[in-house]
Amino acid sequence: NAGVMQNPRHLVRRRGQEARLRCSPMKGHSHVYWYRQLPEEGLKFMVYLQKENIIDESGMPKERFSAEFPKEGPSILRIQQVVRGDSAAYFCASSPGQGAFVSGANVLTFGAGSRLTVL
Amino acid sequence: SQQGEEDPQALSIQEGENATMNCSYKTSINNLQWYRQNSGRGLVHLILIRSNEREKHSGRLRVTLDTSKKSSSLLITASRAADTASYFCATVSGGYNKLIFGAGTRLAVHP
């Protein structure tokens, strides 16, 4: 079991470019969460997705940011027209689903993160 | 907005000593979880305590939860240099894993 796989691990973009971050959840996990971490801070919730559905995007900026989790393939976090303030570590996490929550085994498994640097 | 605050922000101890970190939160919760993050890495789940539990143990870890004070503590006994990391508490309030993290405690254990 390879765990939650994120790529790229490091991404450098110039202001105005687009950043695409990919996340492949653990095998058997159908729920994906994206979090952002600024230096010396805790993680901030961005968005929660199930296959082909956005369940909660309350933590996502209204502009320039979007996320998807297609039926096939990884979840994608897309940041358009990046600015320096977007520089952060972006973490993806996955869980089996609601059933696991009820049973109490609803902990998230995190990927190693993608570190975005905007020049 | 962040749910919790960790205290202290940074803690420096010698190997063999105990480390205690505290976490306070603002709203009612379903459960509270503690995670560890080594520098430049992802988060690793340590322990989960449900809102109807008061204390939980896992190896050298002991977690307490006081829902009346909206606070939790993580105790690491007989610390090792390998315990050096940032420790975060996170709360779950709704029906899914929308974790709300505190700012973390940076623990340094010196040999």
PDB file of C-alpha atoms in Angstrom:
ATOM      1  CA  ASN A   1       0.000   0.000   0.000  1.00  0.00           C
ATOM      2  CA  ALA A   2       1.718   3.139  -1.234  1.00  0.00           C
ATOM      3  CA  GLY A   3      -0.259   5.509   0.967  1.00  0.00           C
ATOM      4  CA  VAL A   4      -1.400   8.921  -0.205  1.00  0.00           C
ATOM      5  CA  MET A   5       0.746  10.053  -3.107  1.00  0.00           C
ATOM      6  CA  GLN A   6       1.189  13.702  -3.927  1.00  0.00           C
ATOM      7  CA  ASN A   7       3.076  15.236  -6.795  1.00  0.00           C
ATOM      8  CA  PRO A   8       4.963  17.238  -7.482  1.00  0.00           C
ATOM      9  CA  ARG A   9       6.740  17.418  -4.129  1.00  0.00           C
ATOM     10  CA  HIS A  10       8.150  20.803  -4.999  1.00  0.00           C
ATOM     11  CA  LEU A  11       6.823  23.276  -7.545  1.00  0.00           C
ATOM     12  CA  VAL A  12       8.176  26.692  -8.452  1.00  0.00           C
ATOM     13  CA  ARG A  13       6.013  29.106 -10.386  1.00  0.00           C
ATOM     14  CA  ARG A  14       6.282  32.755 -11.380  1.00  0.00           C
ATOM     15  CA  ARG A  15       3.514  35.156 -10.533  1.00  0.00           C
ATOM     16  CA  GLY A  16       0.616  34.785 -12.964  1.00  0.00           C
ATOM     17  CA  GLN A  17       1.325  31.158 -13.870  1.00  0.00           C
ATOM     18  CA  GLU A  18      -0.853  28.193 -13.027  1.00  0.00           C
ATOM     19  CA  ALA A  19      -0.089  25.524 -10.455  1.00  0.00           C
ATOM     20  CA  ARG A  20      -1.574  22.021 -10.568  1.00  0.00           C
ATOM     21  CA  LEU A  21      -1.154  19.731  -7.602  1.00  0.00           C
ATOM     22  CA  ARG A  22      -2.122  16.093  -7.792  1.00  0.00           C
ATOM     23  CA  CYS A  23      -3.197  13.651  -5.114  1.00  0.00           C
ATOM     24  CA  SER A  24      -3.807   9.930  -5.402  1.00  0.00           C
ATOM     25  CA  PRO A  25      -5.613   8.672  -2.284  1.00  0.00           C
ATOM     26  CA  MET A  26      -4.894   5.433  -0.548  1.00  0.00           C
ATOM     27  CA  LYS A  27      -6.273   2.365  -2.242  1.00  0.00           C
ATOM     28  CA  GLY A  28      -9.891   1.932  -1.257  1.00  0.00           C
ATOM     29  CA  HIS A  29     -10.290   5.532  -0.070  1.00  0.00           C
ATOM     30  CA  SER A  30     -12.943   7.560  -1.847  1.00  0.00           C
ATOM     31  CA  HIS A  31     -12.790  10.751   0.228  1.00  0.00           C
ATOM     32  CA  VAL A  32     -10.123  13.408  -0.296  1.00  0.00           C
ATOM     33  CA  TYR A  33      -9.327  16.520   1.709  1.00  0.00           C
ATOM     34  CA  TRP A  34      -6.973  19.356   0.807  1.00  0.00           C
ATOM     35  CA  TYR A  35      -5.239  21.473   3.435  1.00  0.00           C
ATOM     36  CA  ARG A  36      -2.822  24.394   3.178  1.00  0.00           C
ATOM     37  CA  GLN A  37      -0.007  25.095   5.601  1.00  0.00           C
ATOM     38  CA  LEU A  38       1.845  28.369   5.817  1.00  0.00           C
ATOM     39  CA  PRO A  39       5.288  28.402   7.464  1.00  0.00           C
ATOM     40  CA  GLU A  40       5.171  27.973  11.247  1.00  0.00           C
ATOM     41  CA  GLU A  41       1.387  27.522  11.187  1.00  0.00           C
ATOM     42  CA  GLY A  42      -1.101  24.704  11.452  1.00  0.00           C
ATOM     43  CA  LEU A  43      -2.999  23.261   8.544  1.00  0.00           C
ATOM     44  CA  LYS A  44      -6.047  25.090   7.223  1.00  0.00           C
ATOM     45  CA  PHE A  45      -8.906  23.162   5.654  1.00  0.00           C
ATOM     46  CA  MET A  46      -9.563  24.017   2.022  1.00  0.00           C
ATOM     47  CA  VAL A  47     -11.905  21.501   0.408  1.00  0.00           C
ATOM     48  CA  TYR A  48     -13.452  18.050   0.847  1.00  0.00           C
ATOM     49  CA  LEU A  49     -14.301  15.943  -2.179  1.00  0.00           C
ATOM     50  CA  GLN A  50     -15.764  12.579  -2.963  1.00  0.00           C
ATOM     51  CA  LYS A  51     -15.556  11.033  -6.399  1.00  0.00           C
ATOM     52  CA  GLU A  52     -17.049  13.554  -8.869  1.00  0.00           C
ATOM     53  CA  ASN A  53     -18.483  15.677  -6.043  1.00  0.00           C
ATOM     54  CA  ILE A  54     -17.335  18.664  -4.033  1.00  0.00           C
ATOM     55  CA  ILE A  55     -18.830  18.230  -0.574  1.00  0.00           C
ATOM     56  CA  ASP A  56     -17.395  21.231   1.270  1.00  0.00           C
ATOM     57  CA  GLU A  57     -15.293  23.995  -0.258  1.00  0.00           C
ATOM     58  CA  SER A  58     -15.783  26.493   2.529  1.00  0.00           C
ATOM     59  CA  GLY A  59     -12.030  26.885   3.058  1.00  0.00           C
ATOM     60  CA  MET A  60     -11.166  27.522  -0.536  1.00  0.00           C
ATOM     61  CA  PRO A  61     -10.634  31.084  -1.807  1.00  0.00           C
ATOM     62  CA  LYS A  62     -13.476  32.042  -4.123  1.00  0.00           C
ATOM     63  CA  GLU A  63     -11.197  33.108  -6.934  1.00  0.00           C
ATOM     64  CA  ARG A  64      -8.316  31.383  -8.704  1.00  0.00           C
ATOM     65  CA  PHE A  65      -8.611  28.118  -6.746  1.00  0.00           C
ATOM     66  CA  SER A  66     -10.475  25.027  -7.886  1.00  0.00           C
ATOM     67  CA  ALA A  67     -10.448  21.341  -7.040  1.00  0.00           C
ATOM     68  CA  GLU A  68     -11.740  18.194  -8.633  1.00  0.00           C
ATOM     69  CA  PHE A  69     -11.773  14.472  -7.986  1.00  0.00           C
ATOM     70  CA  PRO A  70     -12.789  12.754 -11.201  1.00  0.00           C
ATOM     71  CA  LYS A  71     -14.191   9.266 -11.503  1.00  0.00           C
ATOM     72  CA  GLU A  72     -10.833   8.115 -12.813  1.00  0.00           C
ATOM     73  CA  GLY A  73      -7.487   9.527 -11.831  1.00  0.00           C
ATOM     74  CA  PRO A  74      -6.128  11.660  -9.031  1.00  0.00           C
ATOM     75  CA  SER A  75      -7.646  14.639  -7.297  1.00  0.00           C
ATOM     76  CA  ILE A  76      -6.344  17.942  -8.664  1.00  0.00           C
ATOM     77  CA  LEU A  77      -5.952  21.232  -6.842  1.00  0.00           C
ATOM     78  CA  ARG A  78      -5.562  24.012  -9.378  1.00  0.00           C
ATOM     79  CA  ILE A  79      -4.380  27.512  -8.636  1.00  0.00           C
ATOM     80  CA  GLN A  80      -4.625  29.998 -11.472  1.00  0.00           C
ATOM     81  CA  GLN A  81      -2.617  33.222 -11.757  1.00  0.00           C
ATOM     82  CA  VAL A  82      -0.563  32.440  -8.676  1.00  0.00           C
ATOM     83  CA  VAL A  83       0.588  35.203  -6.354  1.00  0.00           C
ATOM     84  CA  ARG A  84       3.377  35.196  -3.780  1.00  0.00           C
ATOM     85  CA  GLY A  85       0.847  34.668  -0.990  1.00  0.00           C
ATOM     86  CA  ASP A  86      -0.004  31.268  -2.483  1.00  0.00           C
ATOM     87  CA  SER A  87       3.450  29.994  -1.472  1.00  0.00           C
ATOM     88  CA  ALA A  88       2.750  27.245   1.032  1.00  0.00           C
ATOM     89  CA  ALA A  89       2.717  23.511   1.557  1.00  0.00           C
ATOM     90  CA  TYR A  90      -0.446  21.864   0.267  1.00  0.00           C
ATOM     91  CA  PHE A  91      -1.401  18.583   1.861  1.00  0.00           C
ATOM     92  CA  CYS A  92      -3.861  16.022   0.660  1.00  0.00           C
ATOM     93  CA  ALA A  93      -5.447  13.468   2.951  1.00  0.00           C
ATOM     94  CA  SER A  94      -7.819  10.604   2.324  1.00  0.00           C
ATOM     95  CA  SER A  95     -10.223   8.460   4.300  1.00  0.00           C
ATOM     96  CA  PRO A  96     -12.383   5.439   3.535  1.00  0.00           C
ATOM     97  CA  GLY A  97     -15.644   7.279   4.001  1.00  0.00           C
ATOM     98  CA  GLN A  98     -18.583   7.877   6.281  1.00  0.00           C
ATOM     99  CA  GLY A  99     -18.772   4.287   7.372  1.00  0.00           C
ATOM    100  CA  ALA A 100     -15.298   4.517   8.800  1.00  0.00           C
ATOM    101  CA  PHE A 101     -16.312   7.648  10.690  1.00  0.00           C
ATOM    102  CA  VAL A 102     -19.147   5.853  12.436  1.00  0.00           C
ATOM    103  CA  SER A 103     -16.895   3.034  13.496  1.00  0.00           C
ATOM    104  CA  GLY A 104     -14.398   5.477  14.940  1.00  0.00           C
ATOM    105  CA  ALA A 105     -11.609   4.590  12.570  1.00  0.00           C
ATOM    106  CA  ASN A 106     -12.032   7.807  10.678  1.00  0.00           C
ATOM    107  CA  VAL A 107      -8.534   9.143  10.911  1.00  0.00           C
ATOM    108  CA  LEU A 108      -7.091  10.784   7.876  1.00  0.00           C
ATOM    109  CA  THR A 109      -3.999   9.532   6.108  1.00  0.00           C
ATOM    110  CA  PHE A 110      -1.895  12.426   4.878  1.00  0.00           C
ATOM    111  CA  GLY A 111       0.410  12.656   1.926  1.00  0.00           C
ATOM    112  CA  ALA A 112       3.885  14.167   2.185  1.00  0.00           C
ATOM    113  CA  GLY A 113       2.685  17.451   0.705  1.00  0.00           C
ATOM    114  CA  SER A 114       3.443  19.626  -2.291  1.00  0.00           C
ATOM    115  CA  ARG A 115       5.495  22.718  -1.588  1.00  0.00           C
ATOM    116  CA  LEU A 116       4.636  25.599  -3.867  1.00  0.00           C
ATOM    117  CA  THR A 117       6.992  28.519  -4.194  1.00  0.00           C
ATOM    118  CA  VAL A 118       5.862  31.553  -6.157  1.00  0.00           C
ATOM    119  CA  LEU A 119       8.645  33.831  -7.340  1.00  0.00           C
TER     120      LEU A 119
ATOM    121  CA  SER B   1     -10.716  30.259  11.421  1.00  0.00           C
ATOM    122  CA  GLN B   2      -8.568  28.118  13.665  1.00  0.00           C
ATOM    123  CA  GLN B   3     -10.373  26.097  16.271  1.00  0.00           C
ATOM    124  CA  GLY B   4      -7.660  25.564  18.766  1.00  0.00           C
ATOM    125  CA  GLU B   5      -4.630  27.012  20.388  1.00  0.00           C
ATOM    126  CA  GLU B   6      -1.680  24.940  21.483  1.00  0.00           C
ATOM    127  CA  ASP B   7       0.392  25.779  24.478  1.00  0.00           C
ATOM    128  CA  PRO B   8       3.326  26.118  24.647  1.00  0.00           C
ATOM    129  CA  GLN B   9       4.287  27.183  21.147  1.00  0.00           C
ATOM    130  CA  ALA B  10       7.727  25.685  21.651  1.00  0.00           C
ATOM    131  CA  LEU B  11       9.125  23.232  24.181  1.00  0.00           C
ATOM    132  CA  SER B  12      12.739  22.177  24.689  1.00  0.00           C
ATOM    133  CA  ILE B  13      13.579  19.235  26.965  1.00  0.00           C
ATOM    134  CA  GLN B  14      16.240  16.606  27.593  1.00  0.00           C
ATOM    135  CA  GLU B  15      15.905  12.964  26.604  1.00  0.00           C
ATOM    136  CA  GLY B  16      14.124  10.977  29.277  1.00  0.00           C
ATOM    137  CA  GLU B  17      11.998  13.882  30.470  1.00  0.00           C
ATOM    138  CA  ASN B  18       8.253  14.062  29.957  1.00  0.00           C
ATOM    139  CA  ALA B  19       6.721  16.532  27.518  1.00  0.00           C
ATOM    140  CA  THR B  20       3.254  17.975  28.049  1.00  0.00           C
ATOM    141  CA  MET B  21       1.400  19.932  25.405  1.00  0.00           C
ATOM    142  CA  ASN B  22      -1.992  21.541  25.814  1.00  0.00           C
ATOM    143  CA  CYS B  23      -4.705  22.356  23.352  1.00  0.00           C
ATOM    144  CA  SER B  24      -7.819  24.463  23.757  1.00  0.00           C
ATOM    145  CA  TYR B  25     -10.725  24.673  21.362  1.00  0.00           C
ATOM    146  CA  LYS B  26     -13.813  26.785  20.940  1.00  0.00           C
ATOM    147  CA  THR B  27     -16.819  24.765  19.812  1.00  0.00           C
ATOM    148  CA  SER B  28     -18.366  21.427  20.736  1.00  0.00           C
ATOM    149  CA  ILE B  29     -16.621  18.468  19.138  1.00  0.00           C
ATOM    150  CA  ASN B  30     -17.148  14.856  18.089  1.00  0.00           C
ATOM    151  CA  ASN B  31     -13.548  13.930  18.684  1.00  0.00           C
ATOM    152  CA  LEU B  32     -10.099  15.413  19.095  1.00  0.00           C
ATOM    153  CA  GLN B  33      -6.981  14.057  17.433  1.00  0.00           C
ATOM    154  CA  TRP B  34      -3.273  14.615  17.838  1.00  0.00           C
ATOM    155  CA  TYR B  35      -0.855  14.548  14.921  1.00  0.00           C
ATOM    156  CA  ARG B  36       2.907  14.746  14.621  1.00  0.00           C
ATOM    157  CA  GLN B  37       4.775  16.458  11.817  1.00  0.00           C
ATOM    158  CA  ASN B  38       8.469  16.046  11.290  1.00  0.00           C
ATOM    159  CA  SER B  39      10.189  18.969   9.593  1.00  0.00           C
ATOM    160  CA  GLY B  40       9.252  19.181   5.941  1.00  0.00           C
ATOM    161  CA  ARG B  41       7.031  16.111   6.066  1.00  0.00           C
ATOM    162  CA  GLY B  42       3.354  15.237   6.182  1.00  0.00           C
ATOM    163  CA  LEU B  43       1.293  14.632   9.278  1.00  0.00           C
ATOM    164  CA  VAL B  44       1.146  11.338  11.094  1.00  0.00           C
ATOM    165  CA  HIS B  45      -1.884  10.474  13.185  1.00  0.00           C
ATOM    166  CA  LEU B  46      -1.011   9.694  16.811  1.00  0.00           C
ATOM    167  CA  ILE B  47      -4.193   9.244  18.784  1.00  0.00           C
ATOM    168  CA  LEU B  48      -7.928  10.007  18.718  1.00  0.00           C
ATOM    169  CA  ILE B  49     -10.101  10.658  21.748  1.00  0.00           C
ATOM    170  CA  ARG B  50     -13.865  10.845  21.469  1.00  0.00           C
ATOM    171  CA  SER B  51     -15.930  13.518  23.190  1.00  0.00           C
ATOM    172  CA  ASN B  52     -17.301  10.986  25.701  1.00  0.00           C
ATOM    173  CA  GLU B  53     -13.826   9.802  26.706  1.00  0.00           C
ATOM    174  CA  ARG B  54     -11.644  11.468  29.332  1.00  0.00           C
ATOM    175  CA  GLU B  55      -8.310   9.737  28.950  1.00  0.00           C
ATOM    176  CA  LYS B  56      -6.589   7.498  26.454  1.00  0.00           C
ATOM    177  CA  HIS B  57      -3.202   5.809  26.288  1.00  0.00           C
ATOM    178  CA  SER B  58      -1.093   4.585  23.414  1.00  0.00           C
ATOM    179  CA  GLY B  59       2.425   3.443  24.197  1.00  0.00           C
ATOM    180  CA  ARG B  60       4.283   6.441  25.651  1.00  0.00           C
ATOM    181  CA  LEU B  61       1.412   8.772  24.799  1.00  0.00           C
ATOM    182  CA  ARG B  62      -1.337   9.824  27.186  1.00  0.00           C
ATOM    183  CA  VAL B  63      -4.141  12.102  26.081  1.00  0.00           C
ATOM    184  CA  THR B  64      -6.744  13.710  28.307  1.00  0.00           C
ATOM    185  CA  LEU B  65      -9.877  15.560  27.303  1.00  0.00           C
ATOM    186  CA  ASP B  66     -11.902  17.970  29.410  1.00  0.00           C
ATOM    187  CA  THR B  67     -14.991  18.978  27.440  1.00  0.00           C
ATOM    188  CA  SER B  68     -16.183  21.337  30.186  1.00  0.00           C
ATOM    189  CA  LYS B  69     -13.002  23.361  29.777  1.00  0.00           C
ATOM    190  CA  LYS B  70     -12.742  22.640  26.048  1.00  0.00           C
ATOM    191  CA  SER B  71      -9.157  21.520  26.467  1.00  0.00           C
ATOM    192  CA  SER B  72      -6.929  18.524  25.874  1.00  0.00           C
ATOM    193  CA  SER B  73      -3.396  17.593  26.810  1.00  0.00           C
ATOM    194  CA  LEU B  74      -0.846  15.287  25.224  1.00  0.00           C
ATOM    195  CA  LEU B  75       1.805  13.768  27.465  1.00  0.00           C
ATOM    196  CA  ILE B  76       4.830  12.039  25.985  1.00  0.00           C
ATOM    197  CA  THR B  77       6.681  10.091  28.656  1.00  0.00           C
ATOM    198  CA  ALA B  78      10.383   9.249  28.621  1.00  0.00           C
ATOM    199  CA  SER B  79      10.989  11.379  25.554  1.00  0.00           C
ATOM    200  CA  ARG B  80      13.554  10.489  22.911  1.00  0.00           C
ATOM    201  CA  ALA B  81      15.445  12.592  20.402  1.00  0.00           C
ATOM    202  CA  ALA B  82      13.298  10.995  17.710  1.00  0.00           C
ATOM    203  CA  ASP B  83      10.232  12.645  19.275  1.00  0.00           C
ATOM    204  CA  THR B  84      11.518  16.007  18.034  1.00  0.00           C
ATOM    205  CA  ALA B  85       8.721  17.309  15.810  1.00  0.00           C
ATOM    206  CA  SER B  86       5.733  19.630  15.730  1.00  0.00           C
ATOM    207  CA  TYR B  87       2.595  18.349  17.411  1.00  0.00           C
ATOM    208  CA  PHE B  88      -0.864  19.478  16.384  1.00  0.00           C
ATOM    209  CA  CYS B  89      -4.257  18.946  17.896  1.00  0.00           C
ATOM    210  CA  ALA B  90      -7.224  18.860  15.560  1.00  0.00           C
ATOM    211  CA  THR B  91     -10.929  18.746  16.265  1.00  0.00           C
ATOM    212  CA  VAL B  92     -13.805  17.225  14.350  1.00  0.00           C
ATOM    213  CA  SER B  93     -17.207  18.799  14.815  1.00  0.00           C
ATOM    214  CA  GLY B  94     -19.316  17.689  11.887  1.00  0.00           C
ATOM    215  CA  GLY B  95     -20.189  14.452  10.177  1.00  0.00           C
ATOM    216  CA  TYR B  96     -16.953  14.063   8.283  1.00  0.00           C
ATOM    217  CA  ASN B  97     -13.230  14.537   8.668  1.00  0.00           C
ATOM    218  CA  LYS B  98     -13.065  18.302   8.376  1.00  0.00           C
ATOM    219  CA  LEU B  99     -10.214  18.696  10.827  1.00  0.00           C
ATOM    220  CA  ILE B 100      -9.645  22.079  12.382  1.00  0.00           C
ATOM    221  CA  PHE B 101      -6.018  22.374  13.449  1.00  0.00           C
ATOM    222  CA  GLY B 102      -4.298  24.448  16.062  1.00  0.00           C
ATOM    223  CA  ALA B 103      -1.016  26.221  15.362  1.00  0.00           C
ATOM    224  CA  GLY B 104       1.047  23.438  16.935  1.00  0.00           C
ATOM    225  CA  THR B 105       3.734  22.956  19.544  1.00  0.00           C
ATOM    226  CA  ARG B 106       7.317  22.577  18.345  1.00  0.00           C
ATOM    227  CA  LEU B 107       9.046  20.026  20.551  1.00  0.00           C
ATOM    228  CA  ALA B 108      12.824  19.687  20.652  1.00  0.00           C
ATOM    229  CA  VAL B 109      14.271  16.753  22.581  1.00  0.00           C
ATOM    230  CA  HIS B 110      17.995  17.027  23.195  1.00  0.00           C
ATOM    231  CA  PRO B 111      20.201  13.944  23.656  1.00  0.00           C
TER     232      PRO B 111
END
